[in-house]
Short mmCIF file of C-alpha atoms in Angstrom, two decimals:
data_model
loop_
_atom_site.label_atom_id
_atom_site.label_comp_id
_atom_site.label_asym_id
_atom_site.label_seq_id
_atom_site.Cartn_x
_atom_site.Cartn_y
_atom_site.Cartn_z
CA UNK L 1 0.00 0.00 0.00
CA UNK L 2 1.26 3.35 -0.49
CA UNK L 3 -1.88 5.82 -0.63
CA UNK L 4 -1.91 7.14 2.70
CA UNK L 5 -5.58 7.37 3.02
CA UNK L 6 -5.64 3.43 2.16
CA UNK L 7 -3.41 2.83 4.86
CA UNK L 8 -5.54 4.69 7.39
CA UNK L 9 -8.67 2.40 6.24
CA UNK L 10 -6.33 -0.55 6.45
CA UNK L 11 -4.76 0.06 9.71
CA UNK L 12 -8.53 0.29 11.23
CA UNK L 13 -9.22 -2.78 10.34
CA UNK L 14 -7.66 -5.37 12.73
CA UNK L 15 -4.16 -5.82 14.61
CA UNK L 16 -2.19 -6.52 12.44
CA UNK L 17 -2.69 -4.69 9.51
CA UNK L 18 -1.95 -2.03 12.04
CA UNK L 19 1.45 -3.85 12.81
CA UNK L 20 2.16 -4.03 9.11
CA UNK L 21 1.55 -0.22 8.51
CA UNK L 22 3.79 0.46 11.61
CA UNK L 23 6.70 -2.05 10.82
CA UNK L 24 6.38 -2.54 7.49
CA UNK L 25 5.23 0.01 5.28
CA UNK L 26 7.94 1.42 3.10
CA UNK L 27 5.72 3.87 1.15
CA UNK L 28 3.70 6.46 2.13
CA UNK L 29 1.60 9.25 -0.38
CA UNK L 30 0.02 12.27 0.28
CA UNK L 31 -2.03 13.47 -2.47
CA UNK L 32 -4.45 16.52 -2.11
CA UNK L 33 -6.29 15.18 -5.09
CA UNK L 34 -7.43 12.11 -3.75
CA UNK L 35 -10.78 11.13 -2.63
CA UNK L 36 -11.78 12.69 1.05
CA UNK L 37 -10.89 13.18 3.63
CA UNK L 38 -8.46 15.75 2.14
CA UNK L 39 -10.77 17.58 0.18
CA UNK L 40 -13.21 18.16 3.45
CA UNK L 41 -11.00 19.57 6.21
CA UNK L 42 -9.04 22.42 6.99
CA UNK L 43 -5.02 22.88 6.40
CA UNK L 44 -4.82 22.34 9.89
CA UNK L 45 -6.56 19.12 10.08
CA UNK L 46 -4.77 17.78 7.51
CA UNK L 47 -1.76 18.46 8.99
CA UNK L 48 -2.63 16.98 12.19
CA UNK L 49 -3.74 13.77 10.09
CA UNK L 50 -0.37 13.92 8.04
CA UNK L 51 1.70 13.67 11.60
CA UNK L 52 -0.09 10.97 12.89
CA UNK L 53 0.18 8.71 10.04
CA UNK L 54 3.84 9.49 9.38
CA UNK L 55 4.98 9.02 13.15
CA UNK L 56 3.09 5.92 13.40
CA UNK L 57 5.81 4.43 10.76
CA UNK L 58 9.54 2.95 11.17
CA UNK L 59 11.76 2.65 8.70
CA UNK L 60 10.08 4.60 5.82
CA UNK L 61 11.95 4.91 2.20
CA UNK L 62 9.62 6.29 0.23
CA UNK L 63 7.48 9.67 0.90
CA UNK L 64 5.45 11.84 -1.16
CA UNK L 65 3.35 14.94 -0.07
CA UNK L 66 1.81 16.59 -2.92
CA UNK L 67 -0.57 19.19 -2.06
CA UNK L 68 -1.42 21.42 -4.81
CA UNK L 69 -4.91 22.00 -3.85
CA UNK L 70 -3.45 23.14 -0.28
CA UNK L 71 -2.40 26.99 0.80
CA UNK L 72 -0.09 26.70 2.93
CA UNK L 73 1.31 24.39 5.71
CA UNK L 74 3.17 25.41 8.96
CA UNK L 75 6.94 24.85 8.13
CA UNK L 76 7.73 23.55 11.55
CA UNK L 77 5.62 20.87 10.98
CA UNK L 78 6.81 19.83 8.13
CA UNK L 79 10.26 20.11 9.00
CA UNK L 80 9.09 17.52 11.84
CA UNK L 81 8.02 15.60 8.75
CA UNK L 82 11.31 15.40 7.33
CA UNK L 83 13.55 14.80 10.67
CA UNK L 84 11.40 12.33 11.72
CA UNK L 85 11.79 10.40 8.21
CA UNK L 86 15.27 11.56 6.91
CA UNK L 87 17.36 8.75 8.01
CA UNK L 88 15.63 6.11 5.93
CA UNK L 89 14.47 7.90 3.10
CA UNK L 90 15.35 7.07 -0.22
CA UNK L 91 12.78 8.42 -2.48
CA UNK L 92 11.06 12.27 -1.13
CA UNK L 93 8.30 13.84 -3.88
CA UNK L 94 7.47 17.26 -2.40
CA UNK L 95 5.04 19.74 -4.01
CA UNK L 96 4.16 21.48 -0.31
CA UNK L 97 3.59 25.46 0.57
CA UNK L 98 5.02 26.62 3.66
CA UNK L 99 5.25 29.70 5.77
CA UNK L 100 8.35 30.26 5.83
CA UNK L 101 10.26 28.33 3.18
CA UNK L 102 12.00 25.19 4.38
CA UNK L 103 14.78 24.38 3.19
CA UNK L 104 14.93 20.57 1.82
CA UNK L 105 18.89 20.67 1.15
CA UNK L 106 19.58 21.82 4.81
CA UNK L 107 17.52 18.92 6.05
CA UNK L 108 18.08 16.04 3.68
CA UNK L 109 21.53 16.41 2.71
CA UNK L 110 24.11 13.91 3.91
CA UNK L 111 21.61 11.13 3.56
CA UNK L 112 20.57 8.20 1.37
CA UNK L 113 18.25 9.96 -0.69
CA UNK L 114 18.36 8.50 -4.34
CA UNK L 115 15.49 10.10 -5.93
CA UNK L 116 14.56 14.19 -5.19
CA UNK L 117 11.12 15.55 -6.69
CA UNK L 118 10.56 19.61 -5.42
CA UNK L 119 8.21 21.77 -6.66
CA UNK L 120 6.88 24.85 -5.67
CA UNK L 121 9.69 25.30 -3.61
CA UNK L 122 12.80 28.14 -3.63
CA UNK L 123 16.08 27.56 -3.29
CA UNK L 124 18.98 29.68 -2.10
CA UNK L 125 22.34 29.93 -0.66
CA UNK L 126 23.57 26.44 -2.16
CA UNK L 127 26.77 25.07 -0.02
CA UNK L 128 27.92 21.82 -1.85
CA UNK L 129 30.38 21.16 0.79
CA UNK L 130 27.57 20.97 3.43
CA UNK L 131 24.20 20.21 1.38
CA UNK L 132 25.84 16.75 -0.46
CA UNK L 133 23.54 14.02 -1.45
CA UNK L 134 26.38 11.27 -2.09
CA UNK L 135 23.35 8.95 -3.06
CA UNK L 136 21.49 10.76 -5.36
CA UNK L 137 20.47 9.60 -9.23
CA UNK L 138 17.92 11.31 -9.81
CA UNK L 139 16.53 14.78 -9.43
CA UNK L 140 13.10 17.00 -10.24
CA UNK L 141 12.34 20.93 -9.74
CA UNK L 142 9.19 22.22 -10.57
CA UNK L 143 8.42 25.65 -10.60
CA UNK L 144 11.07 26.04 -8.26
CA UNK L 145 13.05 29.90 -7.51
CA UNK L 146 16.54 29.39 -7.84
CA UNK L 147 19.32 30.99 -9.60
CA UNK L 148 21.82 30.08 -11.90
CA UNK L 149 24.93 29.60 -10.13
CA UNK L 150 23.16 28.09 -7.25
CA UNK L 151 21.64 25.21 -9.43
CA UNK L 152 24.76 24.85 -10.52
CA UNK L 153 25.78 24.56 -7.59
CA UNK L 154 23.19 22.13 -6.21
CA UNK L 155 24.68 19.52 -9.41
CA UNK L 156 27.74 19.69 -7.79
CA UNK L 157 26.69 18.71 -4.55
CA UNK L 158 25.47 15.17 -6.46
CA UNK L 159 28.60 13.35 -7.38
CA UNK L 160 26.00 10.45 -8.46
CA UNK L 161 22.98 12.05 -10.82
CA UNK L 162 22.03 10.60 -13.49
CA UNK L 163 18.52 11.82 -14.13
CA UNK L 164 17.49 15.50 -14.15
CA UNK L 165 14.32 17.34 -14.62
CA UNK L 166 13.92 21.52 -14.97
CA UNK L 167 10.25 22.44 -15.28
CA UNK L 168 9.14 26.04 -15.39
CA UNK L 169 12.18 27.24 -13.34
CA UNK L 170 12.70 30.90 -12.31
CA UNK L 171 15.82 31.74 -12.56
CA UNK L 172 16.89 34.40 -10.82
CA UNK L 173 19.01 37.19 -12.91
CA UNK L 174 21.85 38.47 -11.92
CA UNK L 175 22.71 40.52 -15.17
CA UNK L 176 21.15 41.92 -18.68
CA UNK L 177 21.31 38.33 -20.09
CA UNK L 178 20.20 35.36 -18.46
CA UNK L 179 22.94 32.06 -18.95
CA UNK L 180 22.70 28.63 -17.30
CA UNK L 181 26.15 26.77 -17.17
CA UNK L 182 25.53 22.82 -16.12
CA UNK L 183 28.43 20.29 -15.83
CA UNK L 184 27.43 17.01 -14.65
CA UNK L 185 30.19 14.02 -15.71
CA UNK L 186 27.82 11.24 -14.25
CA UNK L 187 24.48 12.84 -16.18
CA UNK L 188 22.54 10.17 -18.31
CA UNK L 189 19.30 11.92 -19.19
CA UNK L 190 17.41 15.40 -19.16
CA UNK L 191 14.21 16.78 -19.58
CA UNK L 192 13.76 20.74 -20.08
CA UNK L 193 10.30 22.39 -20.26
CA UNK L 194 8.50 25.80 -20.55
CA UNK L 195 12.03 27.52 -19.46
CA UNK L 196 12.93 30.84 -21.37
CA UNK L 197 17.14 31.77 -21.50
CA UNK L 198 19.36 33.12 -23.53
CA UNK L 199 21.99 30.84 -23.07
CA UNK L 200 22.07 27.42 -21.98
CA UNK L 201 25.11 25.22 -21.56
CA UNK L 202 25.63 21.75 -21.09
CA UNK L 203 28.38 19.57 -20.26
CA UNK L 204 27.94 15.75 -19.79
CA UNK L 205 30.23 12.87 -20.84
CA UNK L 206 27.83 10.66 -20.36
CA UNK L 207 24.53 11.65 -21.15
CA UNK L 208 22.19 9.67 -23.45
CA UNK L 209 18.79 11.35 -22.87
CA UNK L 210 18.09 14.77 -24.19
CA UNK L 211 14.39 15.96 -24.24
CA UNK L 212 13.33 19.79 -24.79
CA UNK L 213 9.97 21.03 -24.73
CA UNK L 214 8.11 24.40 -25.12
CA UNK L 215 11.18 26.61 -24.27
CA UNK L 216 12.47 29.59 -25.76
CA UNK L 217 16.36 29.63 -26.01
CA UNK L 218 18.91 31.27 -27.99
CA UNK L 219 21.27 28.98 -27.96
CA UNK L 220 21.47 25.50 -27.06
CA UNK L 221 24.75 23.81 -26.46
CA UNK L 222 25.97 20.72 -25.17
CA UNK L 223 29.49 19.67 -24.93
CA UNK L 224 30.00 15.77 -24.51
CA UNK L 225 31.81 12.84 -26.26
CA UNK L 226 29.32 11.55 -28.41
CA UNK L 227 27.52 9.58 -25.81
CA UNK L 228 23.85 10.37 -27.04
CA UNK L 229 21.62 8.18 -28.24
CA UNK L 230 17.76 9.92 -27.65
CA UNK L 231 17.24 13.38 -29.04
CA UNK L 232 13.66 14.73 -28.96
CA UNK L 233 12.90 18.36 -29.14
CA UNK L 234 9.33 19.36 -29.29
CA UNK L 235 7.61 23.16 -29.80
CA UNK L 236 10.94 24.94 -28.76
CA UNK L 237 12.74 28.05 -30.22
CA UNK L 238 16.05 28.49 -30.39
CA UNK L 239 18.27 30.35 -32.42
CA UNK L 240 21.24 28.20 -32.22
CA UNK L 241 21.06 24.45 -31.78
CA UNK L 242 24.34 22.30 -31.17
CA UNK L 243 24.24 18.98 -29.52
CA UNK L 244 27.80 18.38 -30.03
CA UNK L 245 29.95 16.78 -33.36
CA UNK L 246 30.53 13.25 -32.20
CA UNK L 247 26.69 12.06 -32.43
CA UNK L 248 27.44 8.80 -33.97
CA UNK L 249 25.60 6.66 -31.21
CA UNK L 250 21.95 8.39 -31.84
CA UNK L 251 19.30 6.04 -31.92
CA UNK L 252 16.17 8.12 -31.55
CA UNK L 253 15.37 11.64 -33.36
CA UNK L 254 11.98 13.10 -32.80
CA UNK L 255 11.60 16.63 -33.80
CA UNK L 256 7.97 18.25 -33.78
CA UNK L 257 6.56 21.68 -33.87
CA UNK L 258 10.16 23.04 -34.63
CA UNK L 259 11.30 25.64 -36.96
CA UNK L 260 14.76 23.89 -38.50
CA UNK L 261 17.42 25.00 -40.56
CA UNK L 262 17.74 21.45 -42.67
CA UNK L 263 21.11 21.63 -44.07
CA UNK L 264 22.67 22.34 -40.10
CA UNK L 265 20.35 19.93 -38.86
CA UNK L 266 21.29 17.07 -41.24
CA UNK L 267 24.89 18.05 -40.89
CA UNK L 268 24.40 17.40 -36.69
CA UNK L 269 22.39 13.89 -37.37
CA UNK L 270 23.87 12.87 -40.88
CA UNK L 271 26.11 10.28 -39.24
CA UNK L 272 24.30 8.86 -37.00
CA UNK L 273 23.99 5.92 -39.07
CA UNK L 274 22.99 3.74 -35.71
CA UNK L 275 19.08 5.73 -36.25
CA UNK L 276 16.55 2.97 -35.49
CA UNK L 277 13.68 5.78 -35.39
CA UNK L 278 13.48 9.27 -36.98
CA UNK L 279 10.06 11.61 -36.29
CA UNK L 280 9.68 14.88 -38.32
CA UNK L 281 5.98 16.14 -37.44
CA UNK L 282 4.85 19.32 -38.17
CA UNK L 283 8.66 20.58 -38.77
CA UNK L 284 8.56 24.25 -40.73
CA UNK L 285 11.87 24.47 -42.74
CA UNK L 286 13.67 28.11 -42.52
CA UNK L 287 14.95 28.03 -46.38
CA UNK L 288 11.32 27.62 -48.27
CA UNK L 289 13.63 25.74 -51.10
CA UNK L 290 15.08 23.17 -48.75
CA UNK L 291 12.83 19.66 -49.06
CA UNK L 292 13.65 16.85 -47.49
CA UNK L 293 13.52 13.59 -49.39
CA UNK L 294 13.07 9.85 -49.03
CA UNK L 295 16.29 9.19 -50.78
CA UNK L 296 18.18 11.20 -48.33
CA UNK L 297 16.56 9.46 -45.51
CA UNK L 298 17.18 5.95 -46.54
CA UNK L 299 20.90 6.12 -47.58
CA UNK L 300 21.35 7.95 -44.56
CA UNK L 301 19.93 6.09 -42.29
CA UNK L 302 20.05 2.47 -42.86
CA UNK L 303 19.33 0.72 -39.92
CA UNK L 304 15.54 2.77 -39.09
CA UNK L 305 13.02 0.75 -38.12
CA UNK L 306 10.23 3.33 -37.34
CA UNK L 307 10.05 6.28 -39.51
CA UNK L 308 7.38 9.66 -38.48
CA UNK L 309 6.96 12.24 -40.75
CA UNK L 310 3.62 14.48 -40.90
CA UNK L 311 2.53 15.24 -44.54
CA UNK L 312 3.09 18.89 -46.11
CA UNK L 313 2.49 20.51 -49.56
CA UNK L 314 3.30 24.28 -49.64
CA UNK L 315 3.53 26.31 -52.74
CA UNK L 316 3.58 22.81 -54.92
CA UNK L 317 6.30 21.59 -53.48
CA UNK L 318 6.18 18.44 -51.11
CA UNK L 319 8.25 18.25 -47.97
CA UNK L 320 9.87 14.26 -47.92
CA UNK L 321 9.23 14.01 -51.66
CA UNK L 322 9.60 10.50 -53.14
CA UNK L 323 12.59 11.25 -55.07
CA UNK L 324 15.66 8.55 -55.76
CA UNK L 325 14.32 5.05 -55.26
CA UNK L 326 16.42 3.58 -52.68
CA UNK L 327 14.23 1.50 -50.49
CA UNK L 328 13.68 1.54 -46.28
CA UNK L 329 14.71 -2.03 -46.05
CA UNK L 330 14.53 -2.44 -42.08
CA UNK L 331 11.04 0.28 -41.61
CA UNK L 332 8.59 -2.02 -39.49
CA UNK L 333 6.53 0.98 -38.00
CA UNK L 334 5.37 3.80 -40.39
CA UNK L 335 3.20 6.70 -38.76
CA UNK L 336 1.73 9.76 -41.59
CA UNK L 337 -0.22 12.19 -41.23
CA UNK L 338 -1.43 15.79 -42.17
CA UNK L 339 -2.72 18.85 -40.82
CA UNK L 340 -4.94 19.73 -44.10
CA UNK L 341 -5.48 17.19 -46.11
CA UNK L 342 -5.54 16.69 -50.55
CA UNK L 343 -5.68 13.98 -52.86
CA UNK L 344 -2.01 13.78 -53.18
CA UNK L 345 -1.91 12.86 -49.83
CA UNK L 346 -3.43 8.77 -50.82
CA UNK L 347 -0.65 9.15 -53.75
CA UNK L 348 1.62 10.22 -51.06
CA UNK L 349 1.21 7.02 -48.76
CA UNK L 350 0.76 4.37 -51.55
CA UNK L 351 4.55 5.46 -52.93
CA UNK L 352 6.17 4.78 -48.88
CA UNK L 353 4.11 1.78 -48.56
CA UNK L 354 6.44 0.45 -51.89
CA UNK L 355 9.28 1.83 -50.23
CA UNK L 356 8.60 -0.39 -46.92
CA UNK L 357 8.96 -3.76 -47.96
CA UNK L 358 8.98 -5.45 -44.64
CA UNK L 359 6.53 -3.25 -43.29
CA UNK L 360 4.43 -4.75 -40.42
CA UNK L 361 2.25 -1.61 -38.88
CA UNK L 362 1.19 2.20 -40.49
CA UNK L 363 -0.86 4.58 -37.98
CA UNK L 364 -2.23 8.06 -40.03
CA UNK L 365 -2.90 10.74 -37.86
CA UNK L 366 -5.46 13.28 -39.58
CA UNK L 367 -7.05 16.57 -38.44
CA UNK L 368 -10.58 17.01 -38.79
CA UNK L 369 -12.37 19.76 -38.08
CA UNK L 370 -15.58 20.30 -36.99
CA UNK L 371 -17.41 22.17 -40.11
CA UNK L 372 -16.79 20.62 -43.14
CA UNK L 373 -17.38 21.45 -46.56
CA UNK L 374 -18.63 19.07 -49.52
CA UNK L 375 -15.20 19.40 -50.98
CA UNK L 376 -13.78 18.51 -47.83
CA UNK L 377 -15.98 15.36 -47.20
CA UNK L 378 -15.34 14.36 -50.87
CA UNK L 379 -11.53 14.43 -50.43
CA UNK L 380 -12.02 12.37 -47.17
CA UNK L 381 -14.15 9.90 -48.83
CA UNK L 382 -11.86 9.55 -51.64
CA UNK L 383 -8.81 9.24 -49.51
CA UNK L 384 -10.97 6.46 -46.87
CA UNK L 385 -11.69 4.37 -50.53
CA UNK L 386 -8.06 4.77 -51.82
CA UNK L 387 -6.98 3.57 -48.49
CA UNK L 388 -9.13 0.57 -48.35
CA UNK L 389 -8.20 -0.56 -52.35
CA UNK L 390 -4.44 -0.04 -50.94
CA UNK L 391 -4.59 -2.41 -48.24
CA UNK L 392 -5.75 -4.65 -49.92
CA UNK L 393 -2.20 -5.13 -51.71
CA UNK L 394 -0.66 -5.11 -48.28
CA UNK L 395 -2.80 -7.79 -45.95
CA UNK L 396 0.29 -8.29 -44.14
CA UNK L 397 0.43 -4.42 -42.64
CA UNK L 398 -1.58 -3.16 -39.39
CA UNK L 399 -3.31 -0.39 -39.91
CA UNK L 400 -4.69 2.14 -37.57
CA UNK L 401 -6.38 5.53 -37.83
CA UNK L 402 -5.94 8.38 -35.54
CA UNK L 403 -8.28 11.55 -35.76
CA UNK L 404 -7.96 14.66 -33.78
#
């Protein structure tokens, strides 16, 4: 069990489920937005609730208090919370509003901690020498205050991370521009979202994860030895992209809702020749004369398996035209689709289906919107009967159909 309020009902029951919650429970949750009682009493109650469940416990490694729906708590009491549980802990998720701020580091550091989730939290006055966490792998801020050099800072203080999450961080400025300088030799995967910079810089020798979603950067830049192998960027914009030259290890690619400068782009991810899955959805391309093509993809890329891309005509000219004839040999997975939809588009999929011989499963994503025309509903009727005569060739693909 780990939902508090299901270890409350349990503990009522008899003796010994009141033993086992006492002695044995490992995991405890705290989750404003579970059924009542939370919803129906007062801060103050729920506090008072919190305590008693928590102090009834020995031994506890895993703790999560997550009370979005909740003003504020009193800090002391929270901070009893946290003393009372420090020792053991391995795993703290804490999304809790206090009066004043309390300080996690101050309290948790120089423990076993492995796994660090704050949110709504600030942070100040980092001291790596006295806030350590020798233990920790993985770590979470969520609209948290903190400022550059003190998060840089706090990644110091974790000789052992390997997972990090920034999500809707204010960074505190101390000049004109604002510039976020990681360095993290034991890093193996981040996730960035809804941050705004003008400068972020990365440095891991060992990363392998790198996800980036709805931020706003100038420039991008991380320094490593080629260790990457998952790349997925998703409605950011940044002026200037580099995710280093030694990128020969990428396995993954998934760019959507991206403005991209091809010819830089391909240059990054042209040798990654390792590629087992490449998605290009709704991808605007700065030069209106670049277009990306099949043949490109397939000599490129010989080893994909799953292959993305999101249909596009503009001005006559179609983005990952069917040009050369080189086939995608090793494409199992094929997902299409468009935004406004043609009668090319049923040309467009009958010519990749040729160029997947050993293809097992196709998913098309299509927009539909609510008011339709009778030209519209013709050219979806057309396209649903050139898809059914189509399959029929190709009894041994999956097909599935995905409308938004």
């Amino acid at each position: 069990l780990g939902g508090a309020r299901d270890v409350v009902i349990a503990s009522a029951t008899c003796r010994k489920w009141r033993e086992a919650s006492r002695k044995h429970l490992h995991t405890l949750a705290f989750n404003s937005n579970d059924l009542p009682p939370y919803r129906d009493i007062t801060p103050k109650q729920l506090e008072i609730l919190i305590t008693q469940t928590i102090f009834q416990t020995t031994g506890l490694q895993g703790l999560s208090i997550l009370m979005d729906d909740v003003d504020e708590f009193s800090a002391s009491t929270v901070i009893a919370w946290l003393m009372y549980t420090r020792e053991t802990l391995r795993r703290l998720f804490y999304n809790v509003r206090t009066s004043p701020n309390v300080n996690i580091l101050e309290i948790c550091g120089r423990q076993k901690l492995e796994t660090l989730a704050l949110a709504h939290n600030s942070i100040t006055g980092v001291e790596p020498n006295f806030q350590r966490f020798p233990c920790l792998k993985s770590l979470s801020l969520s609209h948290v205050s903190i400022s550059a050099l003190d998060l840089s800072l706090l990644l110091t203080a974790c000789p052992k991370l390997e997972s990090l999450e920034l999500v809707n961080l204010e960074i505190a400025m101390s000049d004109a521009q604002v510039t976020v300088e990681l360095s993290c030799p034991t890093l193996k995967s981040i996730y960035v979202e809804a941050i705004s910079l003008d400068k972020f810089m990365l440095e891991a020798d060992s990363i392998e994860r790198l996800h980036l979603r709805d931020c706003a950067l100038e420039l991008f830049e991380l320094i490593g030895i080629g260790t990457l192998k998952y790349f997925k960027i998703d409605d950011v914009s940044v002026i200037h992209l580099d995710i280093g030259e030694t990128i020969d290890n990428l396995e993954v690619v998934d760019v959507s809702n991206f403005t991209i400068i091809w010819p830089k782009f391909y240059q990054m991810i042209s040798r990654s020749s390792k590629l087992r899955k490449l998605r290009l959805w709704d991808v605007a391309f700065d030069d209106e004369d670049e277009v990306v093509d099949l043949e490109t993809i397939a000599v490129c890329f010989p080893r994909l398996k799953h292959l993305a891309l999101s249909y596009e005509l503009r001005d006559g000219v179609m983005h990952y035209g069917l040009q050369g004839s080189s086939n995608l040999e090793n494409v199992m997975v094929l997902e299409l689709g468009w935004t406004v939809i043609n009668d090319l588009f049923s040309h467009w999929v009958e010519e990749l289906l040729k160029r997947c011989p050993n293809l097992r499963k196709m998913i098309i994503f299509g927009s539909v919107s609510e008011v339709k025309s009778h030209e519209e509903c013709q050219i979806l009727a057309n396209f649903t009967s050139s898809i059914v005569q189509l399959m029929r060739k190709y009894m041994n693909v999956e097909v599935h159909f995905e409308f938004e």
